[in-house]
PDB file of C-alpha atoms in Angstrom:
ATOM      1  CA  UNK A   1      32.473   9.519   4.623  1.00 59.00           C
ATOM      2  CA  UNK A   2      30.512   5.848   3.611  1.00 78.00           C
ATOM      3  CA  UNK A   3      27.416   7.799   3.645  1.00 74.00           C
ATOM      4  CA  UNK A   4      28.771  10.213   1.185  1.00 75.00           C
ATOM      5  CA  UNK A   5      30.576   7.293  -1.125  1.00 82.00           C
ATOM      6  CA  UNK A   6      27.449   5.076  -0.832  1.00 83.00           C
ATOM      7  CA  UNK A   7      25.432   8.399  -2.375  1.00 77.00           C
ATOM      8  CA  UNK A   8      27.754   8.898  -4.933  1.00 79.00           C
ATOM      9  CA  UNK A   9      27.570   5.067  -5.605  1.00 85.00           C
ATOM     10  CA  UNK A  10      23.991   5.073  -5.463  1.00 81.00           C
ATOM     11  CA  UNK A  11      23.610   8.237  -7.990  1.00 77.00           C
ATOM     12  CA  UNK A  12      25.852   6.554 -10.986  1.00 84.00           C
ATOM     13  CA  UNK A  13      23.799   3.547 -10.645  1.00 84.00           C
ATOM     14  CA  UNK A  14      20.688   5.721 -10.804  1.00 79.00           C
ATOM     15  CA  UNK A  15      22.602   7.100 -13.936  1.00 82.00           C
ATOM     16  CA  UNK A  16      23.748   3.784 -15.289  1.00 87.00           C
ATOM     17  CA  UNK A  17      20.651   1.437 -14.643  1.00 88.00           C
ATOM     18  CA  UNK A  18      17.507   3.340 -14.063  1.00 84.00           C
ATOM     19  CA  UNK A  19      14.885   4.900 -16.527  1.00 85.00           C
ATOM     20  CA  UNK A  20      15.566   9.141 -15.694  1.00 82.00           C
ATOM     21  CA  UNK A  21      12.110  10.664 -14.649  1.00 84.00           C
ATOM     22  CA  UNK A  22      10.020   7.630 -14.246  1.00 89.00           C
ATOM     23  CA  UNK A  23       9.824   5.961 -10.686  1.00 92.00           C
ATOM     24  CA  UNK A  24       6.607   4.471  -8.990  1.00 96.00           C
ATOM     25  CA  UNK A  25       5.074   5.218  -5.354  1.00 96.00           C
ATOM     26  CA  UNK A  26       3.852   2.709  -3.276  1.00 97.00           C
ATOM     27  CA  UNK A  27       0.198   3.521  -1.013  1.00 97.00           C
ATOM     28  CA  UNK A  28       1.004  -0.140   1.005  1.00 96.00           C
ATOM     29  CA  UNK A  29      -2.257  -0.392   3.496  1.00 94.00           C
ATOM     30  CA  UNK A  30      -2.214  -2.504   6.143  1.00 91.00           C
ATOM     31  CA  UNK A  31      -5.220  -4.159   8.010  1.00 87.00           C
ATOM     32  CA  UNK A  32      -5.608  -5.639  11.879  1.00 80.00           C
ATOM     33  CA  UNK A  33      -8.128  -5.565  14.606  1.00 79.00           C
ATOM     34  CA  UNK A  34     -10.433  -3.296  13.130  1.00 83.00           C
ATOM     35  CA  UNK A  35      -7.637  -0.582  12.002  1.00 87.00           C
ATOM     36  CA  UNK A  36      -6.144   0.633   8.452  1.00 92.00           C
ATOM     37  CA  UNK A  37      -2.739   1.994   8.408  1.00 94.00           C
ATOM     38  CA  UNK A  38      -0.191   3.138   6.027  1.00 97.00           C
ATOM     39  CA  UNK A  39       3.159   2.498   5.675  1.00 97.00           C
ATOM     40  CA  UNK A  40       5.486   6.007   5.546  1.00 98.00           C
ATOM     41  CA  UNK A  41       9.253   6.333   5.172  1.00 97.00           C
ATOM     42  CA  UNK A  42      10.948   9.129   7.497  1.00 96.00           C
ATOM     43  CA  UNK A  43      13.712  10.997   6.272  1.00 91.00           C
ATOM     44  CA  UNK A  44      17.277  10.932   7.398  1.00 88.00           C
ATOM     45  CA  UNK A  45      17.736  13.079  10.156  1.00 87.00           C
ATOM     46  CA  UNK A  46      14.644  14.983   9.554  1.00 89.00           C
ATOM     47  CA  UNK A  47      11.112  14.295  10.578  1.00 92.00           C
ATOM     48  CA  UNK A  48       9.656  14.330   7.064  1.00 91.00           C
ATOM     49  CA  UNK A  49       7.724  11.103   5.662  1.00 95.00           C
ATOM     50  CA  UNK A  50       6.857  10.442   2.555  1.00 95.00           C
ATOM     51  CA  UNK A  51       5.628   7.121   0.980  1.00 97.00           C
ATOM     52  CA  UNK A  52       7.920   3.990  -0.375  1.00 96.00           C
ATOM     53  CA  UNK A  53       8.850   3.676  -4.006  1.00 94.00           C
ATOM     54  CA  UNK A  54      11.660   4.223  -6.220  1.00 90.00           C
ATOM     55  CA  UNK A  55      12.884   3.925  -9.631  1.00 90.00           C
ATOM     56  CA  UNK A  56      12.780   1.726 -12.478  1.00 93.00           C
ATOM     57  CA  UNK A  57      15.431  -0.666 -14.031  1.00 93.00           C
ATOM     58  CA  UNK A  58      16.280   0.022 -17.825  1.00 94.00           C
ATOM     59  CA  UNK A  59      15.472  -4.256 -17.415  1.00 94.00           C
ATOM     60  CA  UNK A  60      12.608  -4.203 -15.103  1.00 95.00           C
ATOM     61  CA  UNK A  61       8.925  -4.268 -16.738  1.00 95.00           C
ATOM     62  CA  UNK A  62       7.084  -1.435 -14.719  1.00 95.00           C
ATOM     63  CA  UNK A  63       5.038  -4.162 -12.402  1.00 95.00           C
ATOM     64  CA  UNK A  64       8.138  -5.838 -11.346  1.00 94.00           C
ATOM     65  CA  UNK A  65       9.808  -2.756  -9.871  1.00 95.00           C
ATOM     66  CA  UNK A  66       6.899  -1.831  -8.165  1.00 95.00           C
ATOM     67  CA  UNK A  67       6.711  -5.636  -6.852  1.00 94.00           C
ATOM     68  CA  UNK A  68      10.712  -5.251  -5.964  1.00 94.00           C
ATOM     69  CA  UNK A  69      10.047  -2.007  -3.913  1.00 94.00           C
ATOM     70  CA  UNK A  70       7.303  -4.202  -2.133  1.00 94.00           C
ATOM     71  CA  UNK A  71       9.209  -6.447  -0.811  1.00 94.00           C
ATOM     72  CA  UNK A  72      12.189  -4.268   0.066  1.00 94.00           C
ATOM     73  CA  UNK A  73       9.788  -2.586   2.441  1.00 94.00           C
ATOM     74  CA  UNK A  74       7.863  -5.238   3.853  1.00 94.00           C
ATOM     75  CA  UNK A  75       9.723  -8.550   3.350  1.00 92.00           C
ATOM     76  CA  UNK A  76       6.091  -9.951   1.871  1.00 89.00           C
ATOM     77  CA  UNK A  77       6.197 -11.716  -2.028  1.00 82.00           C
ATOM     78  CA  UNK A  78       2.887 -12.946  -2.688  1.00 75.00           C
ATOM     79  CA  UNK A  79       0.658  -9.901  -2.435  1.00 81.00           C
ATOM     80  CA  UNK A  80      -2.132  -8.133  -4.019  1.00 81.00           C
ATOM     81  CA  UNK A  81      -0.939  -5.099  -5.571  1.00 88.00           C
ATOM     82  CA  UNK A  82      -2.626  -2.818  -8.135  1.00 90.00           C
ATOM     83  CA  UNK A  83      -1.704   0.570 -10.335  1.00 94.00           C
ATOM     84  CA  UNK A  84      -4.035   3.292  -9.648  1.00 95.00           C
ATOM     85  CA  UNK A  85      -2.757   6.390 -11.573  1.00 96.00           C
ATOM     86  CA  UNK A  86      -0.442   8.275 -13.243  1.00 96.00           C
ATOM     87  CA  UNK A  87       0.834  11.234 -11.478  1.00 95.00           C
ATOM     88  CA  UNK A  88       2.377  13.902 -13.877  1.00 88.00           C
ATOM     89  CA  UNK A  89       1.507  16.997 -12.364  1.00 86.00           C
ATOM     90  CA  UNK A  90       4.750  19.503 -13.787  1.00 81.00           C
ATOM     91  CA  UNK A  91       4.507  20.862  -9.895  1.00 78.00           C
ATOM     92  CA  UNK A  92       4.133  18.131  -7.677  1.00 79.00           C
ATOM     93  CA  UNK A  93       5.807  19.515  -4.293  1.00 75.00           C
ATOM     94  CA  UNK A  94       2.242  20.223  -2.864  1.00 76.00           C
ATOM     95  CA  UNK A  95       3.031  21.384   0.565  1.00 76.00           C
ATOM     96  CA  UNK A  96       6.246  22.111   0.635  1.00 75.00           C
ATOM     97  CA  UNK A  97       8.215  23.868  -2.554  1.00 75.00           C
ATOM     98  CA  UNK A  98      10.715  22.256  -4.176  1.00 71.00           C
ATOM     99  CA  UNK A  99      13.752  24.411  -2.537  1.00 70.00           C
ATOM    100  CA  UNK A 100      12.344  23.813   0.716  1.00 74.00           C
ATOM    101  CA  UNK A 101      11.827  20.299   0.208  1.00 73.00           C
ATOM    102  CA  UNK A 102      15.189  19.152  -0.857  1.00 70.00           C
ATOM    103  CA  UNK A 103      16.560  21.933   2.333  1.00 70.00           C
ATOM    104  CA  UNK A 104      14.788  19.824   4.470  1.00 69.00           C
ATOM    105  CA  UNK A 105      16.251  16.326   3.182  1.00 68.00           C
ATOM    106  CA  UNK A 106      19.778  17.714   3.645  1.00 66.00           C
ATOM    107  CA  UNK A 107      20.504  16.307   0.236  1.00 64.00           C
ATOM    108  CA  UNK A 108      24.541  16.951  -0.562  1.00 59.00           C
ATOM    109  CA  UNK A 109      24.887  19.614  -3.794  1.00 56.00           C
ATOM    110  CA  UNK A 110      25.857  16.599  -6.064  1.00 56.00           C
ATOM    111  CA  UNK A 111      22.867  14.312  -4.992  1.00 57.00           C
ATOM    112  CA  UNK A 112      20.793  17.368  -5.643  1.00 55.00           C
ATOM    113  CA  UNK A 113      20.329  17.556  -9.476  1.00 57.00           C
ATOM    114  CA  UNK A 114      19.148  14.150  -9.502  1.00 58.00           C
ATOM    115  CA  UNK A 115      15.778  14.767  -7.133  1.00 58.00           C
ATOM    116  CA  UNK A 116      15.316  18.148  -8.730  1.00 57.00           C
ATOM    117  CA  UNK A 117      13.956  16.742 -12.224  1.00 67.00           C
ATOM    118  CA  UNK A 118      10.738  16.558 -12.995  1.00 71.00           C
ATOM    119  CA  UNK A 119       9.826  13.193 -12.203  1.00 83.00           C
ATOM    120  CA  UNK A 120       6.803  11.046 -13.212  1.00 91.00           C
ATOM    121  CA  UNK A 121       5.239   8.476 -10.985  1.00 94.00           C
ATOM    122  CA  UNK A 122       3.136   5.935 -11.535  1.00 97.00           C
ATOM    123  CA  UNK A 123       0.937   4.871  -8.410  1.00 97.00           C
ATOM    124  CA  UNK A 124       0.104   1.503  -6.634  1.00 97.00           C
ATOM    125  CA  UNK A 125      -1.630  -0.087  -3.936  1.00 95.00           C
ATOM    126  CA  UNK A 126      -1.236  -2.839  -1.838  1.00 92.00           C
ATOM    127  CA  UNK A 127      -3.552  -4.937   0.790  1.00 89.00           C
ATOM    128  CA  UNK A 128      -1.440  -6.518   3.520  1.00 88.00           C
ATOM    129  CA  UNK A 129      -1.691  -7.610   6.972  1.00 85.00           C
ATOM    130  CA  UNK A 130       0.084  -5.102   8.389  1.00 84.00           C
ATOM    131  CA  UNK A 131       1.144  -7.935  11.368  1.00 85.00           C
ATOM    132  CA  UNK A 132       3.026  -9.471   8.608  1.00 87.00           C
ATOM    133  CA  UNK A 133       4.802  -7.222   7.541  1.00 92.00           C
ATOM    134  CA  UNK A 134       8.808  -5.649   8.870  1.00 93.00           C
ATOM    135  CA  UNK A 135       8.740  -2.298   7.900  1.00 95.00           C
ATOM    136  CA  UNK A 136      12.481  -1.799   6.040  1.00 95.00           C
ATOM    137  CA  UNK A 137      13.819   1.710   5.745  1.00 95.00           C
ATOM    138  CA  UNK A 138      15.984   2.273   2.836  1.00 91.00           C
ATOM    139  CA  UNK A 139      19.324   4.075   2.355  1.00 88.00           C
ATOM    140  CA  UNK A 140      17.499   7.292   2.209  1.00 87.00           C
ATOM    141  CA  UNK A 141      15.608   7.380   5.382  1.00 93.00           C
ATOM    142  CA  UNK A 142      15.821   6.492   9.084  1.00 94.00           C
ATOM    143  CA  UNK A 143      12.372   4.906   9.888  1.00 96.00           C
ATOM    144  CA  UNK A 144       9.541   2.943   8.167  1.00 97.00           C
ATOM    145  CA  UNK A 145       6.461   2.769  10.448  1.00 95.00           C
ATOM    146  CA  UNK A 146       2.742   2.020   9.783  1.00 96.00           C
ATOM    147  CA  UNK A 147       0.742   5.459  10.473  1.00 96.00           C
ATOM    148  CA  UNK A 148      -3.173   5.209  10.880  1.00 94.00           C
ATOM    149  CA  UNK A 149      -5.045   6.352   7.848  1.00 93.00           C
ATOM    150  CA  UNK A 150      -6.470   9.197   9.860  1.00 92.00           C
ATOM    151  CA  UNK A 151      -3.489  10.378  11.136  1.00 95.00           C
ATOM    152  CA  UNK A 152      -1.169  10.605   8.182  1.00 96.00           C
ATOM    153  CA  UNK A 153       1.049  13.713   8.767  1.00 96.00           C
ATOM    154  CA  UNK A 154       1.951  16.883   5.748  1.00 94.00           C
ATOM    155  CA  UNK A 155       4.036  14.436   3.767  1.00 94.00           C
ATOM    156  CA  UNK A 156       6.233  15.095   1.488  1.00 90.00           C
ATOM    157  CA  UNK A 157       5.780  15.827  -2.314  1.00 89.00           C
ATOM    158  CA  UNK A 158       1.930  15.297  -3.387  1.00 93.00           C
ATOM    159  CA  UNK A 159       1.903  11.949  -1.277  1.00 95.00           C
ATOM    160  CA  UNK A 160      -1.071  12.904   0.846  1.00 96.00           C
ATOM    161  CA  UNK A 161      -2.811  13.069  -2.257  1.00 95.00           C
ATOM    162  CA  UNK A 162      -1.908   9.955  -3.716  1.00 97.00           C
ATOM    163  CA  UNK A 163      -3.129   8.281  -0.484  1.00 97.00           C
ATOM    164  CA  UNK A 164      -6.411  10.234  -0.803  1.00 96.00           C
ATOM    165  CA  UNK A 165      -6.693   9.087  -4.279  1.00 97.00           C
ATOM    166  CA  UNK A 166      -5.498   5.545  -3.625  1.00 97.00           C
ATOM    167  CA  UNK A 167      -8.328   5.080  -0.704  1.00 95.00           C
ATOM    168  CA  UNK A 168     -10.798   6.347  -2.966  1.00 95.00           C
ATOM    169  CA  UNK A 169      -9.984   3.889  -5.771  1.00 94.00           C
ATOM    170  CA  UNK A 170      -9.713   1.043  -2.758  1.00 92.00           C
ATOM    171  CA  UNK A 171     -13.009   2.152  -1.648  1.00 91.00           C
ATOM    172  CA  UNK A 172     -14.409   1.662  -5.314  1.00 89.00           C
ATOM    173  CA  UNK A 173     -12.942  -1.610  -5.802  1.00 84.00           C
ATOM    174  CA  UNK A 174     -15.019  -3.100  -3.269  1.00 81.00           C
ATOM    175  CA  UNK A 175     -17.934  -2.587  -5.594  1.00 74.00           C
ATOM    176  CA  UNK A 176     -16.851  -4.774  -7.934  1.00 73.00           C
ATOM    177  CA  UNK A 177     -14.147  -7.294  -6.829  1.00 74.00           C
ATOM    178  CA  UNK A 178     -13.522  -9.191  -3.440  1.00 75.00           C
ATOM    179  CA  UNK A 179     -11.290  -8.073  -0.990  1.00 80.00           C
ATOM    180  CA  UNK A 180     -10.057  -9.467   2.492  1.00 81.00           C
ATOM    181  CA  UNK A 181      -7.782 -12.690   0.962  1.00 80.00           C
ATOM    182  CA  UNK A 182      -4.293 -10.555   1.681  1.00 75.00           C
ATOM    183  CA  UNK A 183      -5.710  -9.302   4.481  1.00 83.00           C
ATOM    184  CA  UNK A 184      -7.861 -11.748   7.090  1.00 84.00           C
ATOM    185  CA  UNK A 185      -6.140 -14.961   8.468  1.00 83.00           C
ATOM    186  CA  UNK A 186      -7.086 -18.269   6.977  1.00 87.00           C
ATOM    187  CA  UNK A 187      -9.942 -18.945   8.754  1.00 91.00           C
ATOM    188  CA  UNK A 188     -12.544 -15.891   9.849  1.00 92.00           C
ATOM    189  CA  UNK A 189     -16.024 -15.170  10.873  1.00 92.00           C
ATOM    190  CA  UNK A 190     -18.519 -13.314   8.806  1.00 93.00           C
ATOM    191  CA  UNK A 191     -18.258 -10.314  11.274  1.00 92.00           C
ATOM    192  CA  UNK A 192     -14.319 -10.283  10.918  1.00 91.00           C
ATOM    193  CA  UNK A 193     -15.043 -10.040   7.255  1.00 92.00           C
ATOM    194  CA  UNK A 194     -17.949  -7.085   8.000  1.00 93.00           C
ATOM    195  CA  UNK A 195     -15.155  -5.179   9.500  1.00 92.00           C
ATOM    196  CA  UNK A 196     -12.630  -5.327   7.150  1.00 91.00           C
ATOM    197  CA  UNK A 197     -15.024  -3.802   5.262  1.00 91.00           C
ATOM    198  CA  UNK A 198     -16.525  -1.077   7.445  1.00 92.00           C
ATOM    199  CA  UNK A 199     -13.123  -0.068   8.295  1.00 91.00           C
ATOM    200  CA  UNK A 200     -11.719   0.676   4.840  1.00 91.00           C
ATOM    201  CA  UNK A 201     -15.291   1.838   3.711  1.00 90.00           C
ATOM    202  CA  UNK A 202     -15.651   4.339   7.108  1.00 88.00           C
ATOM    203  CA  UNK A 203     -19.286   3.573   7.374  1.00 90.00           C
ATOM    204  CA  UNK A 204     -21.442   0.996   8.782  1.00 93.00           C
ATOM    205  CA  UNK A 205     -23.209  -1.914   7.131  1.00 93.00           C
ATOM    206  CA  UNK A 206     -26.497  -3.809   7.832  1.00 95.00           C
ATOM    207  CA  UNK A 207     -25.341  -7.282   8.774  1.00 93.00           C
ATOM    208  CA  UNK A 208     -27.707  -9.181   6.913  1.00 93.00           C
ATOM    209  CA  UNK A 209     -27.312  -7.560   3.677  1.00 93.00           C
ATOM    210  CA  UNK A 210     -23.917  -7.898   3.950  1.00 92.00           C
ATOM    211  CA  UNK A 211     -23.714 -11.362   4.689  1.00 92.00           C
ATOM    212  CA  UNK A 212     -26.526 -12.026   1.862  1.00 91.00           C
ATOM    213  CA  UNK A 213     -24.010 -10.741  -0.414  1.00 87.00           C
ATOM    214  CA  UNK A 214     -20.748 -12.146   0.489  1.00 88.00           C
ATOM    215  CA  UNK A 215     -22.387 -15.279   0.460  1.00 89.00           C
ATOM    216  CA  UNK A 216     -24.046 -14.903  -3.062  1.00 85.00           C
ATOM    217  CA  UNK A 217     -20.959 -14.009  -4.373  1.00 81.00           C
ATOM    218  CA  UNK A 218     -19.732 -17.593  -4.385  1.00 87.00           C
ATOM    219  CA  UNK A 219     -16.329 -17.395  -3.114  1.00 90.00           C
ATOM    220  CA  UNK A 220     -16.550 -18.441   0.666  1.00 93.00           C
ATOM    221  CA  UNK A 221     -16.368 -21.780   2.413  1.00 93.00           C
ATOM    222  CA  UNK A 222     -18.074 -22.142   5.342  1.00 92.00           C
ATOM    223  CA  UNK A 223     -16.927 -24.729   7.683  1.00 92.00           C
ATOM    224  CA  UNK A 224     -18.034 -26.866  10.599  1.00 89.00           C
ATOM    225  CA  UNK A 225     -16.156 -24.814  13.382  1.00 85.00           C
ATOM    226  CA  UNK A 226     -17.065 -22.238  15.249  1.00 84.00           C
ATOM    227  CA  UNK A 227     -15.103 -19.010  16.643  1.00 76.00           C
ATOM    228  CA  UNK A 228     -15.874 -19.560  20.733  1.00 69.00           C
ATOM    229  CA  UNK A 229     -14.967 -16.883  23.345  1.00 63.00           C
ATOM    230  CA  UNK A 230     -17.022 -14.177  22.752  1.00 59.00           C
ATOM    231  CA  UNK A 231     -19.550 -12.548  24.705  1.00 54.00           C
ATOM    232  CA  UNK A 232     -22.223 -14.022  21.846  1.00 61.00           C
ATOM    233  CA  UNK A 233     -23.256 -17.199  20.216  1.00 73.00           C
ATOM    234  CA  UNK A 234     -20.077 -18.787  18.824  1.00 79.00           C
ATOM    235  CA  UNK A 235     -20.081 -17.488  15.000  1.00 88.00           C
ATOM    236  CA  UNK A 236     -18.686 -20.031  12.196  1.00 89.00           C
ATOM    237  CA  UNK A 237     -15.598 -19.777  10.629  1.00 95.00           C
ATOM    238  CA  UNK A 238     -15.257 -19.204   6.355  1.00 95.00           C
ATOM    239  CA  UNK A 239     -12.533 -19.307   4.186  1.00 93.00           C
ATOM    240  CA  UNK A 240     -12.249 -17.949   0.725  1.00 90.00           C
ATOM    241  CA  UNK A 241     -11.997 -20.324  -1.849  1.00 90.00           C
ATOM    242  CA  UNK A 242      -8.727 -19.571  -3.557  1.00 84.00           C
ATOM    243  CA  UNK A 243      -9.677 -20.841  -7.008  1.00 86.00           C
ATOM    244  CA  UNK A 244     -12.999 -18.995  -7.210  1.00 85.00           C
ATOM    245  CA  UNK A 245     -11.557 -16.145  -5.515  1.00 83.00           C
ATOM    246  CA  UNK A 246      -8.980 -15.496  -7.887  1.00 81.00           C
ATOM    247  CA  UNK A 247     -11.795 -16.255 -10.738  1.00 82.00           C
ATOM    248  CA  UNK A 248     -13.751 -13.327  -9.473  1.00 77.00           C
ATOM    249  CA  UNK A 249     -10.553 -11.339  -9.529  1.00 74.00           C
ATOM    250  CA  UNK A 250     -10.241 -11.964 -12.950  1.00 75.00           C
ATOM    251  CA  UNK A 251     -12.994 -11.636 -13.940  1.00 72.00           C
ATOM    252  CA  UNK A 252     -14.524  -8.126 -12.146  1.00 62.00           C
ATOM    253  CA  UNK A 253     -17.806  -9.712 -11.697  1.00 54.00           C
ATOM    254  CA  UNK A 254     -20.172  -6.974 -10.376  1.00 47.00           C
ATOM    255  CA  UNK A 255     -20.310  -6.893  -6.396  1.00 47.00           C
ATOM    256  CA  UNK A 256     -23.402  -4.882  -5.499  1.00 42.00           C
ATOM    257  CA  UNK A 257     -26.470  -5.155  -7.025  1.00 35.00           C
TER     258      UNK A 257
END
């Protein structure tokens, strides 16, 4: 009975206070030890996932809901956090129809109309380190767990491809902006930084190219420690330089060369 008056509250807010047909989706990757994971929502009492998002205040400028969903999810503020695409598709239950789909979410006949529409969503992605982070189910779903980017399961909706699309953009990125500051602790070695890297990339890279180029770049700080404890010589430890960091950022100065 509170689940179905919570619903019903829920769907005249949705009404009252949300843009109809407009929500955004979140692709939140996470990054430790070498790994890259997504975060997925599981449906109540079903074993469907699908990614975070939700809709948009009549209020709320488009990046602030998406920055509201963030931290519903993962209890993080200060994040990095970009829009990747627009996904209008008129069909977007790719796997799963749209009968079947809202079936399998056990939806109640008056919650039904309102996840039937045609809905637009506009996509994001977020860096994080996934250590950091308390996975929050919302009122919609039983479980929010970090899934490794191989192993992502059907999801529901066209989800799967919006993580496809959102690594691919990710993977692009790195040729023209920085990226390890949301996701590497404060102080790192150059190979720490080379895997971040390889990981999201999937491929190897030649160390001494690398490091020629993270260094020309202009944004790390090397400093007089070393990382002891390893079966090598001790490496140093950087850190990025916040300022010219964020400069980069701002700027999209060109990575590769």
């Amino acid at each position: 009975m509170e689940y179905k008056k919570e619903l019903q509250r829920l769907i005249e807010d949705f009404k009252t206070n949300y843009l109809p047909s407009v929500s955004v989706d979140l692709v939140i990757f996470g990054f430790h030890d070498g790994q890259l994971k997504v975060l997925l929502l599981r449906w109540k009492g079903t074993e469907e996932w699908c990614l975070p998002g939700g809709r948009i205040r009549n209020d709320e400028n488009l990046d602030d809901s998406a920055y509201r969903s963030l931290r519903e999810r993962t209890g993080l503020r200060e994040i990095f956090l970009q829009q990747f695409y627009t996904f209008g598709d008129v069909l977007r239950y790719k796997h799963i129809d749209q009968h079947e789909t809202l079936r399998k979410l056990g939806l109640p006949e008056e919650a039904v109309h309102e996840f039937a529409n045609r809905d637009v969503s506009v996509g994001y992605y977020a860096l994080v380190e996934f250590e950091n982070v308390v996975p929050t189910p919302d009122f919609f779903t039983d479980e929010c767990r970090w899934w490794d980017i191989n192993q992502v399961p059907t999801l529901l909706f066209d989800h799967n491809d919006m993580i496809s699309l959102a690594l691919k953009t990710l993977r692009r990125q790195l040729s023209y902006q920085p990226i390890g500051y949301s996701l590497l602790p404060d102080k790192f070695t150059m190979p720490d930084l080379q895997q971040l890297y390889e990981t999201i990339l999937g491929q190897s890279l030649d160390r001494r190219n690398f490091q020629k180029r993270m260094l020309g770049y202009g944004i790390l700080e090397r400093l007089e420690e070393r990382k002891f404890g390893g079966a090598h010589k001790a490496p140093y430890l950087y850190r990025f330089d916040k300022e010219k960091y964020e400069k980069v950022l701002a700027e999209e100065s060109l990575f590769v060369g």
